[in-house]
Coordinates of N, CA, C and O and ligand atoms in Angstrom, one line a residue:
M1 N 0.9 -1.2 0.0 CA 0.0 0.0 0.0 C 0.9 1.2 0.0 O 1.8 1.3 0.8
T2 N 0.6 2.2 -0.9 CA 1.4 3.4 -0.9 C 0.4 4.6 -0.7 O -0.7 4.6 -1.1
L3 N 1.0 5.6 0.0 CA 0.2 6.8 0.2 C 0.7 7.9 -0.8 O 1.9 8.0 -1.0
R4 N -0.2 8.6 -1.4 CA 0.2 9.6 -2.3 C -0.9 10.7 -2.4 O -2.0 10.6 -1.7
G5 N -0.7 11.8 -3.1 CA -1.7 12.8 -3.2 C -2.7 12.5 -4.3 O -2.6 11.5 -5.1
F6 N -3.7 13.3 -4.3 CA -4.9 13.1 -5.2 C -4.5 13.6 -6.6 O -3.8 14.6 -6.8
R7 N -4.9 12.8 -7.6 CA -4.8 13.2 -9.0 C -6.1 13.2 -9.7 O -7.0 12.4 -9.3
L8 N -6.3 14.0 -10.7 CA -7.6 14.1 -11.4 C -8.1 12.7 -11.9 O -9.3 12.4 -11.8
T9 N -7.2 11.9 -12.3 CA -7.5 10.6 -12.8 C -8.1 9.6 -11.7 O -8.6 8.6 -11.9
D10 N -7.9 10.1 -10.4 CA -8.4 9.3 -9.3 C -10.0 9.5 -9.1 O -10.6 8.7 -8.3
V11 N -10.5 10.5 -9.7 CA -11.9 10.9 -9.4 C -12.9 9.7 -9.5 O -13.7 9.4 -8.6
P12 N -12.9 8.9 -10.6 CA -13.8 7.7 -10.7 C -13.7 6.8 -9.5 O -14.7 6.2 -9.0
F13 N -12.4 6.5 -9.1 CA -12.2 5.5 -8.0 C -12.7 6.1 -6.7 O -13.3 5.4 -5.8
V14 N -12.3 7.4 -6.4 CA -12.7 8.0 -5.2 C -14.3 8.1 -5.1 O -14.9 7.8 -4.1
A15 N -14.9 8.4 -6.3 CA -16.4 8.5 -6.3 C -17.0 7.2 -6.0 O -18.0 7.1 -5.3
S16 N -16.4 6.1 -6.5 CA -16.9 4.8 -6.2 C -16.8 4.4 -4.8 O -17.7 3.8 -4.2
I17 N -15.6 4.7 -4.1 CA -15.5 4.5 -2.7 C -16.5 5.3 -1.9 O -17.1 4.8 -1.0
V18 N -16.7 6.5 -2.3 CA -17.7 7.4 -1.6 C -19.1 6.8 -1.7 O -19.9 6.8 -0.7
A19 N -19.4 6.3 -2.9 CA -20.8 5.7 -3.1 C -21.0 4.5 -2.2 O -22.0 4.3 -1.6
E20 N -20.0 3.6 -2.2 CA -20.1 2.4 -1.5 C -20.0 2.6 0.0 O -20.8 2.0 0.8
A21 N -19.0 3.4 0.4 CA -18.8 3.5 1.9 C -19.6 4.6 2.6 O -19.9 4.5 3.7
L22 N -19.8 5.7 1.8 CA -20.5 6.8 2.5 C -21.9 7.1 1.9 O -22.6 7.9 2.4
H23 N -22.3 6.3 0.9 CA -23.6 6.4 0.3 C -23.9 7.8 -0.2 O -25.0 8.3 0.0
E24 N -22.9 8.4 -0.7 CA -23.1 9.8 -1.2 C -22.7 9.9 -2.7 O -21.8 9.1 -3.1
H25 N -23.3 10.8 -3.4 CA -22.9 11.0 -4.8 C -22.7 12.4 -5.1 O -23.7 13.2 -5.0
Y26 N -21.5 12.8 -5.3 CA -21.2 14.2 -5.4 C -20.8 14.5 -6.9 O -20.4 13.6 -7.6
D27 N -20.9 15.8 -7.3 CA -20.4 16.2 -8.6 C -18.9 15.9 -8.7 O -18.2 16.2 -7.7
P28 N -18.5 15.2 -9.7 CA -17.1 14.8 -9.8 C -16.1 16.0 -9.7 O -15.0 15.8 -9.2
S29 N -16.5 17.2 -10.0 CA -15.6 18.4 -9.9 C -15.3 18.8 -8.4 O -14.4 19.5 -8.1
L30 N -16.2 18.3 -7.5 CA -16.1 18.6 -6.1 C -14.7 18.3 -5.5 O -14.1 19.0 -4.8
Y31 N -14.2 17.1 -5.9 CA -13.0 16.5 -5.3 C -11.8 17.4 -5.6 O -11.1 17.8 -4.7
A32 N -11.7 17.8 -6.8 CA -10.5 18.7 -7.2 C -10.7 20.0 -6.5 O -9.7 20.6 -6.0
S33 N -11.9 20.6 -6.5 CA -12.0 21.9 -5.9 C -11.8 21.9 -4.4 O -11.1 22.8 -3.8
L34 N -12.2 20.8 -3.7 CA -12.0 20.7 -2.2 C -10.5 20.5 -1.9 O -10.0 21.0 -0.9
G35 N -9.9 19.8 -2.8 CA -8.4 19.5 -2.6 C -7.5 20.6 -3.0 O -6.3 20.6 -2.6
A36 N -8.0 21.6 -3.7 CA -7.1 22.6 -4.3 C -6.4 23.5 -3.3 O -5.3 23.8 -3.4
E37 N -7.2 23.8 -2.2 CA -6.7 24.8 -1.3 C -5.5 24.2 -0.4 O -4.6 24.9 0.0
W38 N -5.6 22.9 0.0 CA -4.6 22.3 0.8 C -4.4 20.9 0.2 O -4.9 19.9 0.8
P39 N -3.6 20.8 -0.9 CA -3.4 19.5 -1.5 C -2.8 18.4 -0.6 O -3.2 17.2 -0.7
D40 N -2.0 18.8 0.4 CA -1.4 17.9 1.3 C -2.4 17.2 2.3 O -2.2 16.2 2.9
G41 N -3.6 17.9 2.3 CA -4.7 17.3 3.2 C -5.5 16.3 2.5 O -6.4 15.7 3.1
F42 N -5.3 16.0 1.2 CA -6.0 15.0 0.5 C -5.1 13.8 0.2 O -4.3 13.9 -0.7
L43 N -5.3 12.8 1.0 CA -4.4 11.6 1.0 C -5.1 10.4 0.4 O -6.2 10.1 0.8
L44 N -4.4 9.7 -0.5 CA -4.9 8.5 -1.0 C -4.0 7.3 -0.7 O -2.8 7.4 -0.8
A45 N -4.6 6.2 -0.4 CA -3.9 4.9 -0.2 C -4.2 4.1 -1.5 O -5.4 3.9 -1.9
A46 N -3.1 3.8 -2.2 CA -3.3 3.1 -3.5 C -2.6 1.7 -3.4 O -1.6 1.5 -2.7
D47 N -3.2 0.7 -4.2 CA -2.7 -0.6 -4.2 C -1.5 -0.7 -5.2 O -1.1 0.3 -5.7
S48 N -1.0 -1.9 -5.4 CA 0.2 -2.0 -6.2 C 0.0 -1.6 -7.7 O 1.0 -1.4 -8.4
H49 N -1.3 -1.6 -8.1 CA -1.6 -1.1 -9.4 C -1.9 0.4 -9.5 O -2.5 0.8 -10.5
E50 N -1.6 1.1 -8.4 CA -1.9 2.5 -8.3 C -3.4 2.8 -8.2 O -3.8 4.0 -8.3
V51 N -4.2 1.8 -7.9 CA -5.6 2.1 -7.8 C -6.0 2.5 -6.4 O -5.6 1.8 -5.4
P52 N -6.7 3.6 -6.2 CA -7.0 4.0 -4.8 C -8.0 3.0 -4.1 O -8.9 2.6 -4.7
V53 N -7.6 2.7 -2.9 CA -8.5 1.8 -2.1 C -9.0 2.5 -0.9 O -9.8 2.0 -0.1
G54 N -8.5 3.7 -0.6 CA -9.0 4.5 0.5 C -8.5 5.9 0.4 O -7.5 6.1 -0.3
F55 N -9.1 6.8 1.1 CA -8.7 8.2 1.1 C -9.2 9.0 2.3 O -10.1 8.6 3.0
L56 N -8.5 10.0 2.5 CA -8.9 11.0 3.6 C -8.8 12.4 3.0 O -7.7 12.8 2.5
L57 N -9.9 13.1 3.0 CA -9.9 14.5 2.5 C -10.1 15.4 3.6 O -11.2 15.5 4.3
G58 N -9.0 16.1 3.9 CA -9.1 17.1 5.0 C -9.0 18.5 4.5 O -8.3 18.8 3.5
V59 N -9.7 19.4 5.1 CA -9.7 20.8 4.6 C -9.4 21.7 5.8 O -9.4 21.3 7.0
N60 N -9.0 23.0 5.4 CA -8.7 24.0 6.4 C -9.6 25.2 6.3 O -9.3 26.0 5.4
Q61 N -10.7 25.2 7.0 CA -11.7 26.2 6.8 C -11.6 27.2 8.0 O -12.2 28.3 7.8
V62 N -11.1 26.8 9.1 CA -11.0 27.7 10.3 C -9.5 27.8 10.6 O -8.8 26.8 10.5
E63 N -9.1 29.0 11.0 CA -7.7 29.2 11.3 C -7.2 28.2 12.3 O -7.8 28.0 13.4
H64 N -6.0 27.6 12.1 CA -5.3 26.7 13.0 C -6.1 25.3 13.1 O -5.8 24.6 14.0
E65 N -7.1 25.1 12.3 CA -7.9 23.9 12.4 C -8.0 23.1 11.1 O -8.1 23.7 10.1
A66 N -8.0 21.8 11.2 CA -8.2 21.0 10.1 C -9.6 20.3 10.3 O -10.0 20.0 11.5
R67 N -10.3 20.0 9.3 CA -11.6 19.3 9.4 C -11.5 18.1 8.4 O -11.2 18.2 7.2
V68 N -11.8 16.9 8.9 CA -11.8 15.7 8.1 C -13.2 15.7 7.4 O -14.2 15.5 8.1
L69 N -13.2 16.0 6.1 CA -14.5 16.1 5.4 C -15.0 14.7 4.9 O -16.1 14.4 4.9
M70 N -14.0 13.9 4.5 CA -14.4 12.5 4.0 C -13.2 11.6 4.3 O -12.1 12.0 4.2
F71 N -13.6 10.4 4.8 CA -12.6 9.4 5.1 C -13.2 8.0 4.9 O -14.3 7.7 5.5
A72 N -12.7 7.3 4.0 CA -13.3 5.9 3.7 C -12.2 5.0 3.1 O -11.3 5.4 2.4
V73 N -12.4 3.8 3.4 CA -11.6 2.7 2.9 C -12.5 1.7 2.2 O -13.6 1.4 2.8
E74 N -12.2 1.2 1.0 CA -13.0 0.2 0.3 C -13.3 -1.0 1.2 O -12.3 -1.4 1.9
R75 N -14.5 -1.5 1.2 CA -14.8 -2.6 2.1 C -13.8 -3.7 2.1 O -13.4 -4.2 3.2
G76 N -13.4 -4.2 1.0 CA -12.5 -5.3 0.9 C -11.1 -5.1 1.5 O -10.3 -6.0 1.7
H77 N -10.8 -3.8 1.8 CA -9.5 -3.4 2.3 C -9.5 -2.9 3.7 O -8.5 -2.4 4.3
R78 N -10.7 -3.1 4.4 CA -10.8 -2.6 5.8 C -10.1 -3.5 6.8 O -9.9 -4.7 6.5
T79 N -9.9 -3.0 8.0 CA -9.3 -3.7 9.1 C -7.9 -4.3 8.7 O -7.5 -5.4 9.2
Q80 N -7.2 -3.7 7.8 CA -5.9 -4.1 7.5 C -4.9 -3.0 7.7 O -3.7 -3.0 7.3
G81 N -5.3 -1.9 8.4 CA -4.4 -0.8 8.8 C -4.4 0.3 7.8 O -3.7 1.3 8.0
V82 N -5.2 0.3 6.7 CA -5.2 1.4 5.7 C -5.7 2.7 6.4 O -5.1 3.8 6.2
G83 N -6.8 2.6 7.1 CA -7.4 3.8 7.8 C -6.4 4.4 8.8 O -6.2 5.6 8.8
T84 N -5.7 3.5 9.5 CA -4.7 4.0 10.5 C -3.6 4.7 9.8 O -3.1 5.8 10.2
L85 N -3.1 4.1 8.6 CA -2.0 4.8 7.9 C -2.5 6.1 7.4 O -1.7 7.1 7.5
L86 N -3.7 6.2 6.9 CA -4.2 7.5 6.4 C -4.3 8.5 7.5 O -3.9 9.7 7.4
M87 N -4.9 8.1 8.6 CA -5.1 9.0 9.7 C -3.8 9.5 10.4 O -3.6 10.6 10.7
S88 N -2.9 8.5 10.6 CA -1.6 8.9 11.2 C -0.8 9.9 10.3 O -0.2 10.8 10.8
T89 N -0.9 9.6 9.0 CA -0.2 10.5 8.1 C -0.8 11.9 8.1 O -0.2 13.0 8.0
F90 N -2.2 11.9 8.1 CA -2.9 13.2 8.2 C -2.5 14.0 9.4 O -2.3 15.2 9.4
F91 N -2.4 13.3 10.6 CA -2.0 14.0 11.8 C -0.6 14.6 11.6 O -0.4 15.8 12.0
D92 N 0.3 13.9 10.9 CA 1.7 14.5 10.7 C 1.5 15.7 9.8 O 2.2 16.7 10.1
R93 N 0.7 15.7 8.8 CA 0.5 16.8 7.9 C -0.1 18.0 8.6 O 0.3 19.2 8.4
C94 N -1.0 17.7 9.6 CA -1.6 18.8 10.3 C -0.6 19.4 11.3 O -0.6 20.7 11.4
R95 N 0.2 18.6 11.9 CA 1.3 19.2 12.8 C 2.2 20.0 12.0 O 2.6 21.1 12.4
A96 N 2.6 19.5 10.7 CA 3.5 20.3 9.9 C 3.0 21.6 9.5 O 3.7 22.6 9.4
R97 N 1.6 21.7 9.4 CA 1.0 23.0 9.1 C 0.8 23.9 10.4 O 0.3 25.0 10.3
G98 N 1.1 23.3 11.5 CA 0.9 24.1 12.8 C -0.5 24.1 13.2 O -0.9 25.0 14.1
F99 N -1.4 23.2 12.8 CA -2.8 23.2 13.2 C -2.8 22.8 14.7 O -2.0 22.0 15.2
R100 N -3.8 23.3 15.4 CA -4.0 23.1 16.8 C -5.1 22.1 17.1 O -5.2 21.6 18.2
R101 N -6.0 21.9 16.1 CA -7.2 21.1 16.4 C -7.7 20.4 15.2 O -7.5 21.0 14.0
I102 N -8.3 19.3 15.3 CA -8.9 18.6 14.2 C -10.3 18.3 14.5 O -10.6 17.8 15.7
T103 N -11.2 18.5 13.6 CA -12.6 18.2 13.9 C -13.1 17.3 12.8 O -12.6 17.2 11.7
L104 N -14.3 16.7 13.0 CA -14.9 15.8 12.0 C -16.4 15.6 12.4 O -16.8 15.9 13.6
E105 N -17.2 15.1 11.5 CA -18.6 14.8 11.8 C -18.7 13.3 11.5 O -18.1 12.8 10.5
V106 N -19.6 12.6 12.2 CA -19.9 11.2 12.0 C -21.3 10.9 12.4 O -21.9 11.5 13.3
R107 N -21.9 10.0 11.6 CA -23.3 9.5 12.0 C -23.3 8.9 13.3 O -22.4 8.1 13.7
V108 N -24.4 9.2 14.1 CA -24.4 8.6 15.5 C -24.5 7.1 15.4 O -24.1 6.4 16.4
S109 N -25.0 6.5 14.3 CA -25.1 5.1 14.2 C -23.8 4.4 13.7 O -23.7 3.2 13.7
N110 N -22.8 5.2 13.4 CA -21.5 4.6 12.8 C -20.5 4.2 13.9 O -19.5 4.8 14.1
A111 N -20.9 3.1 14.6 CA -20.1 2.7 15.7 C -18.7 2.3 15.3 O -17.7 2.6 16.1
T112 N -18.5 1.8 14.2 CA -17.1 1.4 13.7 C -16.2 2.7 13.6 O -15.1 2.7 14.2
A113 N -16.7 3.7 13.0 CA -15.9 4.9 12.8 C -15.8 5.6 14.1 O -14.7 6.1 14.4
I114 N -16.8 5.6 15.0 CA -16.7 6.3 16.3 C -15.6 5.6 17.1 O -14.8 6.3 17.8
R115 N -15.6 4.3 17.1 CA -14.5 3.6 17.8 C -13.2 3.9 17.3 O -12.2 4.1 18.0
F116 N -13.1 3.9 16.0 CA -11.8 4.3 15.3 C -11.3 5.7 15.8 O -10.2 5.9 16.2
Y117 N -12.2 6.7 15.7 CA -11.9 8.0 16.1 C -11.5 8.1 17.6 O -10.7 8.9 18.0
T118 N -12.2 7.4 18.4 CA -12.0 7.4 19.8 C -10.6 6.9 20.1 O -9.9 7.4 21.0
R119 N -10.2 5.9 19.4 CA -8.8 5.4 19.5 C -7.8 6.5 19.2 O -6.7 6.5 19.7
Y120 N -8.2 7.4 18.3 CA -7.4 8.5 18.0 C -7.6 9.7 18.9 O -7.2 10.8 18.5
R121 N -8.2 9.5 20.0 CA -8.4 10.5 21.1 C -9.3 11.6 20.6 O -9.2 12.7 21.1
F122 N -10.2 11.4 19.6 CA -11.3 12.3 19.3 C -12.3 12.1 20.4 O -12.6 11.0 20.8
S123 N -13.0 13.2 20.8 CA -14.2 13.0 21.6 C -15.4 13.8 21.1 O -15.2 14.8 20.3
V124 N -16.5 13.4 21.5 CA -17.8 14.1 21.0 C -17.8 15.5 21.6 O -17.7 15.6 22.9
V125 N -18.0 16.5 20.8 CA -18.1 17.9 21.3 C -19.5 18.5 21.1 O -19.9 19.5 21.7
D126 N -20.3 17.9 20.2 CA -21.6 18.4 19.9 C -22.5 17.3 19.2 O -22.0 16.4 18.5
L127 N -23.8 17.5 19.5 CA -24.8 16.6 18.8 C -25.4 17.5 17.7 O -25.9 18.6 17.9
L128 N -25.3 17.0 16.4 CA -25.8 17.8 15.3 C -27.1 17.2 14.8 O -27.1 16.1 14.2
R129 N -28.2 17.8 15.2 CA -29.5 17.3 14.9 C -29.8 17.3 13.4 O -29.6 18.3 12.8
S130 N -30.3 16.2 12.9 CA -30.7 16.0 11.5 C -29.6 16.5 10.5 O -29.8 17.2 9.5
Y131 N -28.4 16.2 10.9 CA -27.2 16.7 10.1 C -27.1 16.1 8.7 O -26.7 16.7 7.8
Y132 N -27.5 14.8 8.6 CA -27.4 14.1 7.3 C -28.7 14.3 6.5 O -29.8 14.5 7.1
S133 N -28.5 14.1 5.2 CA -29.6 14.4 4.3 C -30.8 13.4 4.5 O -32.0 13.8 4.2
D134 N -30.6 12.2 5.1 CA -31.7 11.3 5.4 C -32.3 11.6 6.8 O -33.1 10.8 7.3
G135 N -31.8 12.7 7.5 CA -32.4 13.1 8.8 C -31.6 12.5 10.0 O -32.0 12.9 11.1
E136 N -30.6 11.7 9.8 CA -29.9 11.1 10.9 C -29.1 12.2 11.6 O -28.6 13.1 11.0
N137 N -29.0 12.1 12.9 CA -28.2 13.0 13.7 C -26.7 12.7 13.5 O -26.3 11.5 13.2
G138 N -25.9 13.7 13.7 CA -24.4 13.4 13.7 C -23.8 13.9 15.0 O -24.4 14.6 15.8
Y139 N -22.6 13.4 15.2 CA -21.8 13.9 16.3 C -20.7 14.7 15.6 O -20.1 14.3 14.6
Q140 N -20.4 15.9 16.2 CA -19.1 16.5 15.9 C -18.1 16.0 16.9 O -18.4 16.0 18.1
M141 N -17.0 15.5 16.4 CA -15.9 15.1 17.3 C -14.7 16.0 17.0 O -14.5 16.5 15.9
A142 N -13.8 16.1 18.0 CA -12.7 17.0 17.9 C -11.6 16.5 18.8 O -11.8 15.7 19.8
R143 N -10.4 16.8 18.5 CA -9.2 16.6 19.4 C -8.2 17.7 19.1 O -8.0 18.2 18.0
D144 N -7.5 18.0 20.2 CA -6.4 19.0 20.1 C -5.2 18.3 19.7 O -5.0 17.1 20.0
L145 N -4.3 19.1 19.0 CA -3.0 18.5 18.7 C -2.0 19.1 19.6 O -2.0 20.3 19.8
S146 N -1.0 18.3 20.0 CA 0.0 18.8 20.8 C 1.3 18.6 20.1 O 1.4 17.8 19.2
Ligands
COA201 C1 -13.6 4.0 9.4 C2 -12.7 3.4 8.3 C3 -12.2 4.4 7.4 C4 -11.5 2.7 9.0 O1 -10.7 2.2 8.0 P1 -9.8 0.8 8.2 O2 -8.9 0.7 7.0 O3 -10.7 -0.3 8.4 O4 -9.0 1.1 9.5 P2 -7.9 0.2 10.2 O5 -7.8 -1.1 9.5 O6 -6.7 1.0 10.3 O7 -8.5 0.0 11.7 C5 -9.8 -0.5 11.8 C6 -9.8 -1.5 12.9 O8 -9.1 -2.7 12.4 C7 -8.1 -3.0 13.4 N1 -7.0 -3.5 12.6 C8 -6.1 -2.8 11.9 N2 -5.2 -3.6 11.3 C9 -5.6 -4.9 11.5 C10 -5.2 -6.2 11.2 N3 -4.1 -6.3 10.4 N4 -5.9 -7.2 11.6 C11 -6.9 -7.1 12.4 N5 -7.4 -5.9 12.8 C12 -6.8 -4.8 12.4 C13 -7.8 -1.8 14.1 O9 -7.2 -2.0 15.3 C14 -9.1 -1.1 14.1 O10 -9.8 -1.5 15.3 P3 -10.6 -0.4 16.1 O11 -11.4 0.5 15.1 O12 -11.5 -1.2 17.0 O13 -9.6 0.4 16.9 C15 -13.5 2.3 7.6 O14 -14.2 1.4 8.5 C16 -14.5 2.8 6.6 O15 -14.2 3.1 5.5 N6 -15.8 2.8 7.0 C17 -16.9 3.2 6.1 C18 -16.9 4.7 5.9 C19 -16.9 5.5 7.1 O16 -17.7 5.2 8.0 N7 -16.1 6.6 7.2 C20 -16.1 7.5 8.3 C21 -17.2 8.5 8.1 S1 -17.2 9.7 9.3

């Protein structure tokens, strides 16, 4: 597994991971525009054929803060450490930029992701009512960087 930055040719693979793992369908142009401002915050894990199997898209919308906007690993590649590799590298990139805090949102029903984030010392800071398009509540989680 190798980590690398996002390329325009990755869009179909990223969109397919998003559809399968996050059940969302975005305009293909969204990925490049979200990644443009902070390219180092858009990390892809690719297999030996260079095909993306997971990614983490982080953005910097608030001063000194990063926000994990999307994070997903293809089903067949989960629980093999890909998510951990993406998240720990993302932490390194955040520290390199001098960020003090990382935030994210997660569905209240997503026990797997909440456990993962808790292992990374994120904690729930807010309940976001009807945050998702299907009406489900979300948690905002955050952690400080030292
Ligand atoms: C959340 C997500 C990205 C984690 O990715 P992942 O690649 O499975 O993450 P890892 O393999 O690094 O870790 C997952 C678990 O597997 C365990 N694990 C890691 N490597 C392992 C291995 N070789 N053998 C067995 N278990 C392993 C980890 O300890 C971890 O356990 P924990 O969560 O109980 O602490 C993934 O589950 C996913 O894509 N989910 C669907 C999309 C989603 O919910 N995204 C978050 C939206 S907010």
